[in-house]
Coordinates of C-alpha atoms (C1' of nucleotides) in Angstrom, one line a residue:
Chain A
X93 CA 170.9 69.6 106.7
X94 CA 170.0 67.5 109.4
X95 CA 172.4 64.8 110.6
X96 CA 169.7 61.9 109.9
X97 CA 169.5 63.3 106.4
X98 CA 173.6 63.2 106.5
X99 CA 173.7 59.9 107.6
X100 CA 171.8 58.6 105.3
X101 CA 173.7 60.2 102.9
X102 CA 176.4 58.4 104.0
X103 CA 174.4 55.2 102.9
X104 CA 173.5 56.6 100.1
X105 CA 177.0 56.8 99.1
X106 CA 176.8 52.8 98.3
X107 CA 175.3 51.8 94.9
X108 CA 175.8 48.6 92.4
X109 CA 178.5 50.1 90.8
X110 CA 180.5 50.7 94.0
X111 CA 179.3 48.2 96.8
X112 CA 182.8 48.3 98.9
X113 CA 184.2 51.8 99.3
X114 CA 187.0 53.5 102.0
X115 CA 186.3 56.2 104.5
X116 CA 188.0 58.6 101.8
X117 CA 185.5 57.6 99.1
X118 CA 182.0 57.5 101.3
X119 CA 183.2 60.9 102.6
X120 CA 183.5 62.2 98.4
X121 CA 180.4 60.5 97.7
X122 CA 178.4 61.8 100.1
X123 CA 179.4 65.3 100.5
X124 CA 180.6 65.6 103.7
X125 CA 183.8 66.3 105.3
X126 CA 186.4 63.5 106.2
X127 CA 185.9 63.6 109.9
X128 CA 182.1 64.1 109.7
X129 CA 181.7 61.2 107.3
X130 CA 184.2 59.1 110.1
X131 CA 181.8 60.4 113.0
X132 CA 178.8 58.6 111.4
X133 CA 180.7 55.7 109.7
X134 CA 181.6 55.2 113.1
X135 CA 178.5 55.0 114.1
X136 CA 176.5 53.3 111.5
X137 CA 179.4 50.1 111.8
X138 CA 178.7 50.0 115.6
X139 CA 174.9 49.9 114.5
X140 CA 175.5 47.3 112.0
X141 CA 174.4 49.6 109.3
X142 CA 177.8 48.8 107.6
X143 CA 180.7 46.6 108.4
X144 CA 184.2 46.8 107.7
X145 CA 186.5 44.3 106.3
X146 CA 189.9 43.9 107.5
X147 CA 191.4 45.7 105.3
X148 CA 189.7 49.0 105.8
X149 CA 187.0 48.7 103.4
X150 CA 183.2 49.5 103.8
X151 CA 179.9 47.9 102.8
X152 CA 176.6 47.5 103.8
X153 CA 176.0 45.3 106.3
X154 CA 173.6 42.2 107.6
X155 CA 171.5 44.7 110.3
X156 CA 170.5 46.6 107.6
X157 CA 169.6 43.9 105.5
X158 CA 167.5 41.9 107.9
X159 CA 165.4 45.6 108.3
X160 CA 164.9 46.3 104.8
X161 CA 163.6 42.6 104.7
X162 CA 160.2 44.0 106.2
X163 CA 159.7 45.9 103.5
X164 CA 156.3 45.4 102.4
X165 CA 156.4 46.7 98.9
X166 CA 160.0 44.5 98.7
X167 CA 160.5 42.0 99.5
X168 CA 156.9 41.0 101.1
X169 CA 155.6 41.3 97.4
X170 CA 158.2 40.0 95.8
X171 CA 157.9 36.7 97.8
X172 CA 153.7 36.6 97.4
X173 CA 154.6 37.5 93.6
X174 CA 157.2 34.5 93.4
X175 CA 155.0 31.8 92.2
X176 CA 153.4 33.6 89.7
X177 CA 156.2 34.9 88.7
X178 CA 157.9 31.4 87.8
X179 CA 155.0 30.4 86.2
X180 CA 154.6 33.4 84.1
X181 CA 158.3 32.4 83.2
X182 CA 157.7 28.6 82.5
X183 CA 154.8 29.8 80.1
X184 CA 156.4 32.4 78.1
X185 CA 160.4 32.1 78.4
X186 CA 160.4 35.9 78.5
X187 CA 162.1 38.1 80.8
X188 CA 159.0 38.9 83.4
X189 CA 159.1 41.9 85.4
X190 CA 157.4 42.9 88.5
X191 CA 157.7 46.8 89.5
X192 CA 155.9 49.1 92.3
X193 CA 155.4 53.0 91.6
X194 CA 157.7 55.7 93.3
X195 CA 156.7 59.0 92.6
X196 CA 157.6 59.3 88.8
X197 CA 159.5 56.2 88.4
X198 CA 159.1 52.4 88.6
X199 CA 161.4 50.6 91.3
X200 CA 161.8 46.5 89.4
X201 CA 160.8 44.4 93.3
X202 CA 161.5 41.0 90.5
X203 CA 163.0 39.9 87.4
X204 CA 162.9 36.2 86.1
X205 CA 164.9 36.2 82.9
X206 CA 166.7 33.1 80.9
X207 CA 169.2 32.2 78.7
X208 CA 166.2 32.9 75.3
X209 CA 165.2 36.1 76.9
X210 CA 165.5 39.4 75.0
X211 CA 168.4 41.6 76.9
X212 CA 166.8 44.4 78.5
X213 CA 168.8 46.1 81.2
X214 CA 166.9 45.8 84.4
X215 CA 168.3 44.7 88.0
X216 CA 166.1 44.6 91.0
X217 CA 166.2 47.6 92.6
X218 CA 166.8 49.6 89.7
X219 CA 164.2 52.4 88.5
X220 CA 163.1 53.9 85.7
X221 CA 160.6 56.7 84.3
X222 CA 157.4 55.8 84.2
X223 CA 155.5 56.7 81.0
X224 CA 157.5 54.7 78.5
X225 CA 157.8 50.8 79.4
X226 CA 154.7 48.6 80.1
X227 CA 155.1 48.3 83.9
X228 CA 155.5 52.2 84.1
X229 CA 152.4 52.8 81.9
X230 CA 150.1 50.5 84.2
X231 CA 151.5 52.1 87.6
X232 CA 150.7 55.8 86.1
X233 CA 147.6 55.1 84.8
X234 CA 146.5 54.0 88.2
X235 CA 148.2 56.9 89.9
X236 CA 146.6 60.1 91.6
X237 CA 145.5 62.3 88.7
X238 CA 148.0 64.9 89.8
X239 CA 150.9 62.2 89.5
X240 CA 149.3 61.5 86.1
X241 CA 149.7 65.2 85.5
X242 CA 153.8 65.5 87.2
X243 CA 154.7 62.8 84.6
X244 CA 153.5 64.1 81.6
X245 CA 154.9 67.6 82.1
X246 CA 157.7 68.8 80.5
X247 CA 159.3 67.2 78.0
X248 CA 159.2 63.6 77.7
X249 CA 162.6 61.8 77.9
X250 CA 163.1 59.8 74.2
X251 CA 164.6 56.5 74.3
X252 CA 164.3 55.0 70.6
X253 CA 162.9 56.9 67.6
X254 CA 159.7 54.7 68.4
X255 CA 159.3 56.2 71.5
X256 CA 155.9 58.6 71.8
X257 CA 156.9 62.0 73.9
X258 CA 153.0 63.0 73.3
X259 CA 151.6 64.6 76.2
X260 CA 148.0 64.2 74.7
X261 CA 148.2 61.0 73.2
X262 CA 149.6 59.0 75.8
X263 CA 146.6 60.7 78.7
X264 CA 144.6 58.7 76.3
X265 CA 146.7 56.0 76.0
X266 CA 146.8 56.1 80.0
X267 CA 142.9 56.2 79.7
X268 CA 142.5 53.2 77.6
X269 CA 145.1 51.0 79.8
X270 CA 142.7 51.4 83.0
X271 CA 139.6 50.5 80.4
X272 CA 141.2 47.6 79.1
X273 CA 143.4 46.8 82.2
X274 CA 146.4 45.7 80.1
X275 CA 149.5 48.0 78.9
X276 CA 151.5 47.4 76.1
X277 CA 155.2 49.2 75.1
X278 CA 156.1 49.0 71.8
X279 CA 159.9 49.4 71.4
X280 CA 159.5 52.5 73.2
X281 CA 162.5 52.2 75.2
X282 CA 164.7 49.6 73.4
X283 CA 164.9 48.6 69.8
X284 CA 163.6 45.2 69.3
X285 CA 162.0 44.6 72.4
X286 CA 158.4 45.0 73.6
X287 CA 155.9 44.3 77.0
X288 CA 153.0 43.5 77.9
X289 CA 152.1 44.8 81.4
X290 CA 148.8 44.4 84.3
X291 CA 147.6 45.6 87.2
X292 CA 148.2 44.1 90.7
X293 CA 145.9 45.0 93.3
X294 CA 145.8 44.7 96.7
X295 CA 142.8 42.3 97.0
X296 CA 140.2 43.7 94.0
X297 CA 141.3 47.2 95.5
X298 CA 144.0 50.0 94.7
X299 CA 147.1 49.0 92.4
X300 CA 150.0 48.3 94.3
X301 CA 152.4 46.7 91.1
X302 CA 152.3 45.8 88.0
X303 CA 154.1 42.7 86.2
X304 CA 155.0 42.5 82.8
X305 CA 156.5 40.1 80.0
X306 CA 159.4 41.6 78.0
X307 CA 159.6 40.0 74.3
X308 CA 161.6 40.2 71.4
X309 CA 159.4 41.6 68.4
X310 CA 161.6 39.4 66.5
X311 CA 160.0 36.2 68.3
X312 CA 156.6 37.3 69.3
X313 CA 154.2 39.8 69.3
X314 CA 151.7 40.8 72.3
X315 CA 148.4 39.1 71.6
X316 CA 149.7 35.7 72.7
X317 CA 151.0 37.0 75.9
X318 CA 148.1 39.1 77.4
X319 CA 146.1 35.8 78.2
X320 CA 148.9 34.5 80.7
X321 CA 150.0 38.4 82.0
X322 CA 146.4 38.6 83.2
X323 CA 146.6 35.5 85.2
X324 CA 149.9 36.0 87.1
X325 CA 148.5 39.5 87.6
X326 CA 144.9 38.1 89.1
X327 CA 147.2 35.5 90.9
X328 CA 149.4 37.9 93.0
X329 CA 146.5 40.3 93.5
X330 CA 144.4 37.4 95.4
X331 CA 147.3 36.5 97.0
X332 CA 147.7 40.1 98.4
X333 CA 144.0 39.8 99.1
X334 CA 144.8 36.2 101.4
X335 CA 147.6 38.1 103.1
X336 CA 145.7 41.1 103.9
X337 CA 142.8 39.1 105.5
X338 CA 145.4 37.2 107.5
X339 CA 146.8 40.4 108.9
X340 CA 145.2 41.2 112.0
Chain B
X251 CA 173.8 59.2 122.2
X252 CA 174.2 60.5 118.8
X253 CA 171.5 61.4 116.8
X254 CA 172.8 58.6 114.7
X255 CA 172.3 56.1 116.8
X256 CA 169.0 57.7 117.5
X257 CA 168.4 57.5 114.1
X258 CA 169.1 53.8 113.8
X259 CA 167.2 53.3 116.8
X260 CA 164.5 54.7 115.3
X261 CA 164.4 52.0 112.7
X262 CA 165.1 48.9 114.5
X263 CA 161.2 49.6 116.1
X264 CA 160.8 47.8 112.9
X265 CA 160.7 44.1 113.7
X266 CA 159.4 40.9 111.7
X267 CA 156.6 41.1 114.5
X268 CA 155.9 44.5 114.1
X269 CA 156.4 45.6 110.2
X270 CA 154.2 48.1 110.5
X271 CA 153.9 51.1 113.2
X272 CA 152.2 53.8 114.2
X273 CA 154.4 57.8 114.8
X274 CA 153.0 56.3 119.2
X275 CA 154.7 53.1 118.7
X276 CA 158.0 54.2 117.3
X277 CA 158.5 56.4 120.0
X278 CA 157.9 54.3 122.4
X279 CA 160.0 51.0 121.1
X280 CA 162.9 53.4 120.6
X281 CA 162.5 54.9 123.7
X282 CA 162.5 58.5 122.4
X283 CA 160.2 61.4 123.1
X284 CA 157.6 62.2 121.1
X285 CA 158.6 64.7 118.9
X286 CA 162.5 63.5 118.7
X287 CA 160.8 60.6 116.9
X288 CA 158.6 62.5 114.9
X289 CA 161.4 65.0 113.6
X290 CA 163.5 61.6 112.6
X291 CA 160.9 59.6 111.2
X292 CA 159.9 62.4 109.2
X293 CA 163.4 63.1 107.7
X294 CA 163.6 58.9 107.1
X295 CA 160.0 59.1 105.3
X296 CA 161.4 61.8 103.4
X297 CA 164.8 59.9 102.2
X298 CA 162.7 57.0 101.6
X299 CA 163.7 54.9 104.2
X300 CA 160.6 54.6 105.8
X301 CA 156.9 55.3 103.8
X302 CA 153.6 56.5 105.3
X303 CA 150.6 54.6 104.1
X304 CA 147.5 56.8 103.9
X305 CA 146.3 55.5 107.3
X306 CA 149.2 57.3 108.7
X307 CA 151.1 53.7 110.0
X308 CA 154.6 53.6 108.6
X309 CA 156.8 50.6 107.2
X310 CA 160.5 49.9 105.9
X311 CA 160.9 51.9 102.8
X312 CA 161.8 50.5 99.2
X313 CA 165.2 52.7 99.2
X314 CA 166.6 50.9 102.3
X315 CA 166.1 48.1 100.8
X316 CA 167.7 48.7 97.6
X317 CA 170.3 49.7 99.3
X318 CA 170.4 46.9 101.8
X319 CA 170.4 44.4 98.5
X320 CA 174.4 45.6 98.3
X321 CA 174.9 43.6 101.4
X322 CA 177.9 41.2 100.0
X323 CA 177.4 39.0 103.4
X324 CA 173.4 38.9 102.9
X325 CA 171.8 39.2 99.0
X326 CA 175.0 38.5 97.3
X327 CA 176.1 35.4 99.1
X328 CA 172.8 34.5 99.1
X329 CA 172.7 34.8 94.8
X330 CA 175.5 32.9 94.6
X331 CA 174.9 30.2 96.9
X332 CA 171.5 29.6 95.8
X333 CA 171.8 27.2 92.9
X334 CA 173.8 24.9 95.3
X335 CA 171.6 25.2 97.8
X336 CA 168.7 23.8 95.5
X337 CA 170.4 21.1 94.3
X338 CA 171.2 20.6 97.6
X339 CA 167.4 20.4 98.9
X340 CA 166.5 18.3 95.9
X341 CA 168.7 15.7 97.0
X342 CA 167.7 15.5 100.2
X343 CA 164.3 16.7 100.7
X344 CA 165.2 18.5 104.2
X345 CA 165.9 21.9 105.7
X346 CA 168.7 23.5 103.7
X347 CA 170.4 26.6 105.4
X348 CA 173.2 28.6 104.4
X349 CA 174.5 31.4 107.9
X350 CA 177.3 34.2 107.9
X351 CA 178.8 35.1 111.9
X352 CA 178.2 37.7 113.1
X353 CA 179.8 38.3 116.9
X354 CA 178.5 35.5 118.8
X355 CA 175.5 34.3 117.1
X356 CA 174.6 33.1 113.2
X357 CA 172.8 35.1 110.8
X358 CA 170.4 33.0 108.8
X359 CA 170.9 34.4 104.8
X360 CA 169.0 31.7 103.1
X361 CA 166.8 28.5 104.1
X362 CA 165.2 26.3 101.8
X363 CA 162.4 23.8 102.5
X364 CA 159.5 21.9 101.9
X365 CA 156.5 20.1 103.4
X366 CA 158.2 16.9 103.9
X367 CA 160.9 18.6 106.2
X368 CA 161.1 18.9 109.8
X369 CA 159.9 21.8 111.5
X370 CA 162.6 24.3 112.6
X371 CA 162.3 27.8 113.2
X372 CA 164.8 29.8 111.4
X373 CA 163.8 32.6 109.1
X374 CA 166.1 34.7 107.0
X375 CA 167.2 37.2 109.4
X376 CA 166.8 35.2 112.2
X377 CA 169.7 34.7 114.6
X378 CA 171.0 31.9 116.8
X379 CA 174.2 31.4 119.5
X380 CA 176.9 30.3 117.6
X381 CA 177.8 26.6 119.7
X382 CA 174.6 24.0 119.8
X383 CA 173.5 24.5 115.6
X384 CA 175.6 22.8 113.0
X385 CA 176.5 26.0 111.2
X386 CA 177.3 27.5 114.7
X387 CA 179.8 25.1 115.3
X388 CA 181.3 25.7 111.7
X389 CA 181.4 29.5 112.2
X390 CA 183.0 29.2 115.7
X391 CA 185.5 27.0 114.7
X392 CA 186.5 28.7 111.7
X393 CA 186.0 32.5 113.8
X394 CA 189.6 34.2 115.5
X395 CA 190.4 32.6 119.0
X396 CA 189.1 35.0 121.0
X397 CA 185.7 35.0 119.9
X398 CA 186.0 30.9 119.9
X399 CA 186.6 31.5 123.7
X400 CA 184.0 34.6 124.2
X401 CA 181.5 31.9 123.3
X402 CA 182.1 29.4 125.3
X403 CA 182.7 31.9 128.6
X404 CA 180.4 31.5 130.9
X405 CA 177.5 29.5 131.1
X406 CA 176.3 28.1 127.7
X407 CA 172.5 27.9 126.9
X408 CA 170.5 24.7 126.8
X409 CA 168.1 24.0 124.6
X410 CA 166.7 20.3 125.1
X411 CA 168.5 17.4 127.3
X412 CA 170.6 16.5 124.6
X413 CA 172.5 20.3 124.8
X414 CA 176.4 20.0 125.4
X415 CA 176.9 23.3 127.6
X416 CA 180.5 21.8 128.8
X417 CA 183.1 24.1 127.6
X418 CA 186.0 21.7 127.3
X419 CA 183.9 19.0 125.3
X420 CA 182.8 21.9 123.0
X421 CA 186.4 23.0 122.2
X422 CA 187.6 19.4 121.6
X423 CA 184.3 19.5 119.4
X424 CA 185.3 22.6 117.4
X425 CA 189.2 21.1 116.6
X426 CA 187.3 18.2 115.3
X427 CA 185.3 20.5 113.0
X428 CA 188.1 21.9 111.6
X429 CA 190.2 18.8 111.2
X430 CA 186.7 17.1 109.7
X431 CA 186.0 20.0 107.5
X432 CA 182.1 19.3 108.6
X433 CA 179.8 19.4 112.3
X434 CA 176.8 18.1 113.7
X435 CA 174.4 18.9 115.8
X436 CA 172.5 16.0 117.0
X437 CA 169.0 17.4 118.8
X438 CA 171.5 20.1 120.3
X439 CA 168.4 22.9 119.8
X440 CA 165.6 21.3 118.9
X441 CA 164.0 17.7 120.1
X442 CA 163.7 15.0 117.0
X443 CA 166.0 17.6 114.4
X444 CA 169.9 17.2 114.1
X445 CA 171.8 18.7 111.4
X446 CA 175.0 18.1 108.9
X447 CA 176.9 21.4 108.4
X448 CA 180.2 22.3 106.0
X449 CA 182.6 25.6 105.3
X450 CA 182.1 28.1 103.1
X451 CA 185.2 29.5 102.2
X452 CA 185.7 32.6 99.6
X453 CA 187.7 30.4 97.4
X454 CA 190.1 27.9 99.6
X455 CA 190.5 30.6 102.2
X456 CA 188.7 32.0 105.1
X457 CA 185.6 30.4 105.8
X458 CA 182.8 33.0 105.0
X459 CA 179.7 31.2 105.7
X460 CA 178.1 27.2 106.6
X461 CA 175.3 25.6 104.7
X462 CA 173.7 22.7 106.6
X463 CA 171.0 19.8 106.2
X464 CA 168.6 20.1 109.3
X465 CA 166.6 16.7 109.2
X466 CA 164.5 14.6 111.5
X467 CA 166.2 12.0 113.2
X468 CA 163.1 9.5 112.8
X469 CA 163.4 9.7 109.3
X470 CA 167.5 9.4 108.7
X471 CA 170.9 9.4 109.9
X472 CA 173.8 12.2 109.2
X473 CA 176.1 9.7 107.7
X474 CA 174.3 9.7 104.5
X475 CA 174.1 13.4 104.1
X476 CA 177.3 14.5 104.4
X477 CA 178.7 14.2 100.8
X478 CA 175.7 15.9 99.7
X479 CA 176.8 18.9 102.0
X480 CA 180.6 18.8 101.3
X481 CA 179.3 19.0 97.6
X482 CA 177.5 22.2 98.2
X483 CA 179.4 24.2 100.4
X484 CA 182.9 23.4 97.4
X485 CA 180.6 24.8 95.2
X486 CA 179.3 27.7 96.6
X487 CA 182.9 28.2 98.3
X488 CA 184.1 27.6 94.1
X489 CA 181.1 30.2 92.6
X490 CA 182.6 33.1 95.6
X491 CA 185.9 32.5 94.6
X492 CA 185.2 33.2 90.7
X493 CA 183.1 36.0 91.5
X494 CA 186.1 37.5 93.9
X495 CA 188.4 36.9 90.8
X496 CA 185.7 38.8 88.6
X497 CA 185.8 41.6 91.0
X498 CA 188.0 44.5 90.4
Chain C
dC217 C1' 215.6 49.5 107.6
dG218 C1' 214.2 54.1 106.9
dA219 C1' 211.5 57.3 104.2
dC220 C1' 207.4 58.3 102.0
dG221 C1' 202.7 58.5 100.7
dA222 C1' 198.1 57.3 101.5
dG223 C1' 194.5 56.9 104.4
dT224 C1' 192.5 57.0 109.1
dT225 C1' 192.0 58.8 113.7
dT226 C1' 192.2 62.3 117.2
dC227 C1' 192.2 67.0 118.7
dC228 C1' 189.9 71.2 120.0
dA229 C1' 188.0 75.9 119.3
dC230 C1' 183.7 77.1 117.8
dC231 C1' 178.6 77.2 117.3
dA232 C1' 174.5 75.4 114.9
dG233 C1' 171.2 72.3 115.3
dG234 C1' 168.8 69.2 118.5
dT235 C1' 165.9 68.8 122.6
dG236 C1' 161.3 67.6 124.5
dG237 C1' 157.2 69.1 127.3
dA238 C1' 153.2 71.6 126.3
dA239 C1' 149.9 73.3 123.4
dG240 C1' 147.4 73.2 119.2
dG241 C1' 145.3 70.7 115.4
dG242 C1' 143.1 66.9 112.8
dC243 C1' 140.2 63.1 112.5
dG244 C1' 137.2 59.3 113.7
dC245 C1' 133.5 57.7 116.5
dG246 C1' 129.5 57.4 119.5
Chain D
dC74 C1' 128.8 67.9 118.6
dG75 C1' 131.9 66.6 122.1
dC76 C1' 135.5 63.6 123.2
dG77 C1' 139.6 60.8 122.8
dC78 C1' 143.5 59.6 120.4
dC79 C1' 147.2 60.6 117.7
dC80 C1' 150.0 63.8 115.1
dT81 C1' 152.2 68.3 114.4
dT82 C1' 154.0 72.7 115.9
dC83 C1' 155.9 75.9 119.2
dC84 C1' 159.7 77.7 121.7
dA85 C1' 162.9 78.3 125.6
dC86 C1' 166.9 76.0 126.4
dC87 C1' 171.5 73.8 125.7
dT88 C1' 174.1 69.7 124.3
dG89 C1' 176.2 67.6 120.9
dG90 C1' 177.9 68.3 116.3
dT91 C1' 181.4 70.7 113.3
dG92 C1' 185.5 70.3 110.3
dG93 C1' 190.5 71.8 109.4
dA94 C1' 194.7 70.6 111.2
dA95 C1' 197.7 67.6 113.3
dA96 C1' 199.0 63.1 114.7
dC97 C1' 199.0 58.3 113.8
dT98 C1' 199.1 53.8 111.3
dC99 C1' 200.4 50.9 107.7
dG100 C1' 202.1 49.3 103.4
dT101 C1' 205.4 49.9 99.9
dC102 C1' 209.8 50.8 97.9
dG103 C1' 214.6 51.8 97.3

DNA sequence: CGACGAGTTTCCACCAGGTGGAAGGGCGCG
DNA sequence: CGCGCCCTTCCACCTGGTGGAAACTCGTCG
């Protein structure tokens, strides 16, 4: 193992659940001996990577932050998504979602949610499977043929007893989301709640994200929403489209 | 140098000028040969911290960004602060920023504005010497001793006319800042633009941050901003301290 | 005030992984 | 099809990395 792979590992050992953690801790978490994990520690606080408070404890720190802020598919989309986004919001009161595709899973870039909005349990920068919610089914439909294939293999994680772990049935469903250009998940990953999802292209080009309104099936059902998910879908994909042209 | 360092080096070619760079132009802003850049980019692309487009140019990867969203000094504060800062630039209609210290200059977290406001360059990110900018002069005052005095060593930077660069003046300034609970910066950086800046404290101890008003000084005067800015800065300062109390 | 425990830092014998110029390969363009 | 540019691989060389143990620091408790 290389020592860039280590410390990042190191890095790695910082999640949600633990954001502050000791020398002793980020050397259990990521594997490494005590005084390997203090060589890069050392290192990484010197960098700016982390900082530590005074009394002893680690956490990420501003450096690093101000670099992952030139993220493109971060940050960069989340703020040409924003508007949208908040309109999307304004219209429907729904928890709206915007994800980008990582291999097999969906990475959430934004979530707008309210006080009326169904719980579902996703924080930016979480990730998730892809074949089972709205956003996930719009990114893999619109993913290499062999990602297609990677995703579907093997059996299918189940969620709810809604939840369709056909291999066959959901290629076509995959098929028919790219004809119609709209996704829907019906309680396929929590009970009670459902999405509606579309693409977001980079210009009229290749998907980059997808955006999606979570409802309760108690309130609503998807017809209503697809209307208003297609527009804050178009919107963000022409606004990609303006930033792209203005790139030299 | 470690390989670390190397490592970090490595992404800091990143810059908001230069998101996006080619396996040539990493090598050559970190200063490393060739194929030492090519073995660590390749190990960063393969954590995720970096990402290869197809055209070969790499860019800041979604994974260091999740994990750069743990930042409690960048993203968190940021959350938290945010609805004050709104309310904040509702009321007055100007620049709204909110900084964190780091060394000897500010960190911008958060700025809020709008077309009415005066033009003032400060992205999130961005970084400033601590002693002309209102929330420089709230960080130094608030910051140990010895960094008070390792900012006003030697000789200070001038930015317009108006720039106080005299040492003494600037430490009687500071003790004001701290009896006055607020500074100003009165066309200190920037010709036409002053500012009204107040503590963050993580709850009613240390001072953690400043939020500031940065407005024209053909448009208004600082006198009438100031509650505006003591009102923000309790609140954020109250909405840190609950969420220090929430914390483990 | 001293002992103790927890956690961090330093030491140091040992050696594995890192180095980087050169050569080879891939790709786009005229 | 040849050329230029950029990326990837090769490989002789060696520096920097390794990690358990010991030392050190600091806070707590009796």
């Amino acid at each position: 193992m290389t020592l860039t792979t280590r410390t990042l590992d190191v890095l790695a050992a910082f999640t949600p659940r633990h954001p502050r953690l000791r020398l002793a801790d980020v050397a259990v978490a990521s594997g490494l001996p005590l005084t390997t994990a203090h060589r890069i520690v050392n290192d990484l606080v010197r960098w700016g990577a982390l900082e530590r408070a005074p009394d002893g404890t680690l956490s990420v720190g501003l450096r690093l932050w101000e670099l992952a802020s030139l993220a493109p598919r971060g940050p960069e989309l989340r703020e040409a998504a924003l508007p949208f986004l908040e309109d999307l919001y304004t219209a429907t009161r729904e928890n709206v979602q915007l994800a980008v595709r990582e291999d097999l899973e969906s990475v959430f870039v934004e979530r707008l949610t309210g006080p009326d909005a169904v719980d579902v349990m996703t924080r930016v920068g979480a990730r998730f499977p892809l074949p089972s919610t709205g956003v996930g089914r719009v990114l893999l439909a619109h993913a290499p043929s062999e990602v297609q294939e990677a995703a579907l293999a093997g059996p299918l994680r189940r969620w709810t007893e809604h939840t369709d772990t056909d291999a066959g049935r959901l290629r076509a469903l995959l098929a028919e989301v790219r004809r119609a250009g709209v996704a829907f998940s019906d309680q396929q990953v929590t009970e009670g709640a459902a999405s509606v999802a579309a693409p977001v292209r980079r210009g009229r080009g290749e998907v980059v994200a997808a955006v999606s309104v979570v409802y309760s099936t108690a309130r609503t059902t998807a017809a209503p929403l697809v209307p208003a998910v297609r527009a804050a879908a178009l919107g963000i994909s022409r606004a990609l489209g303006a930033r792209a042209a203005a790139r030299p």
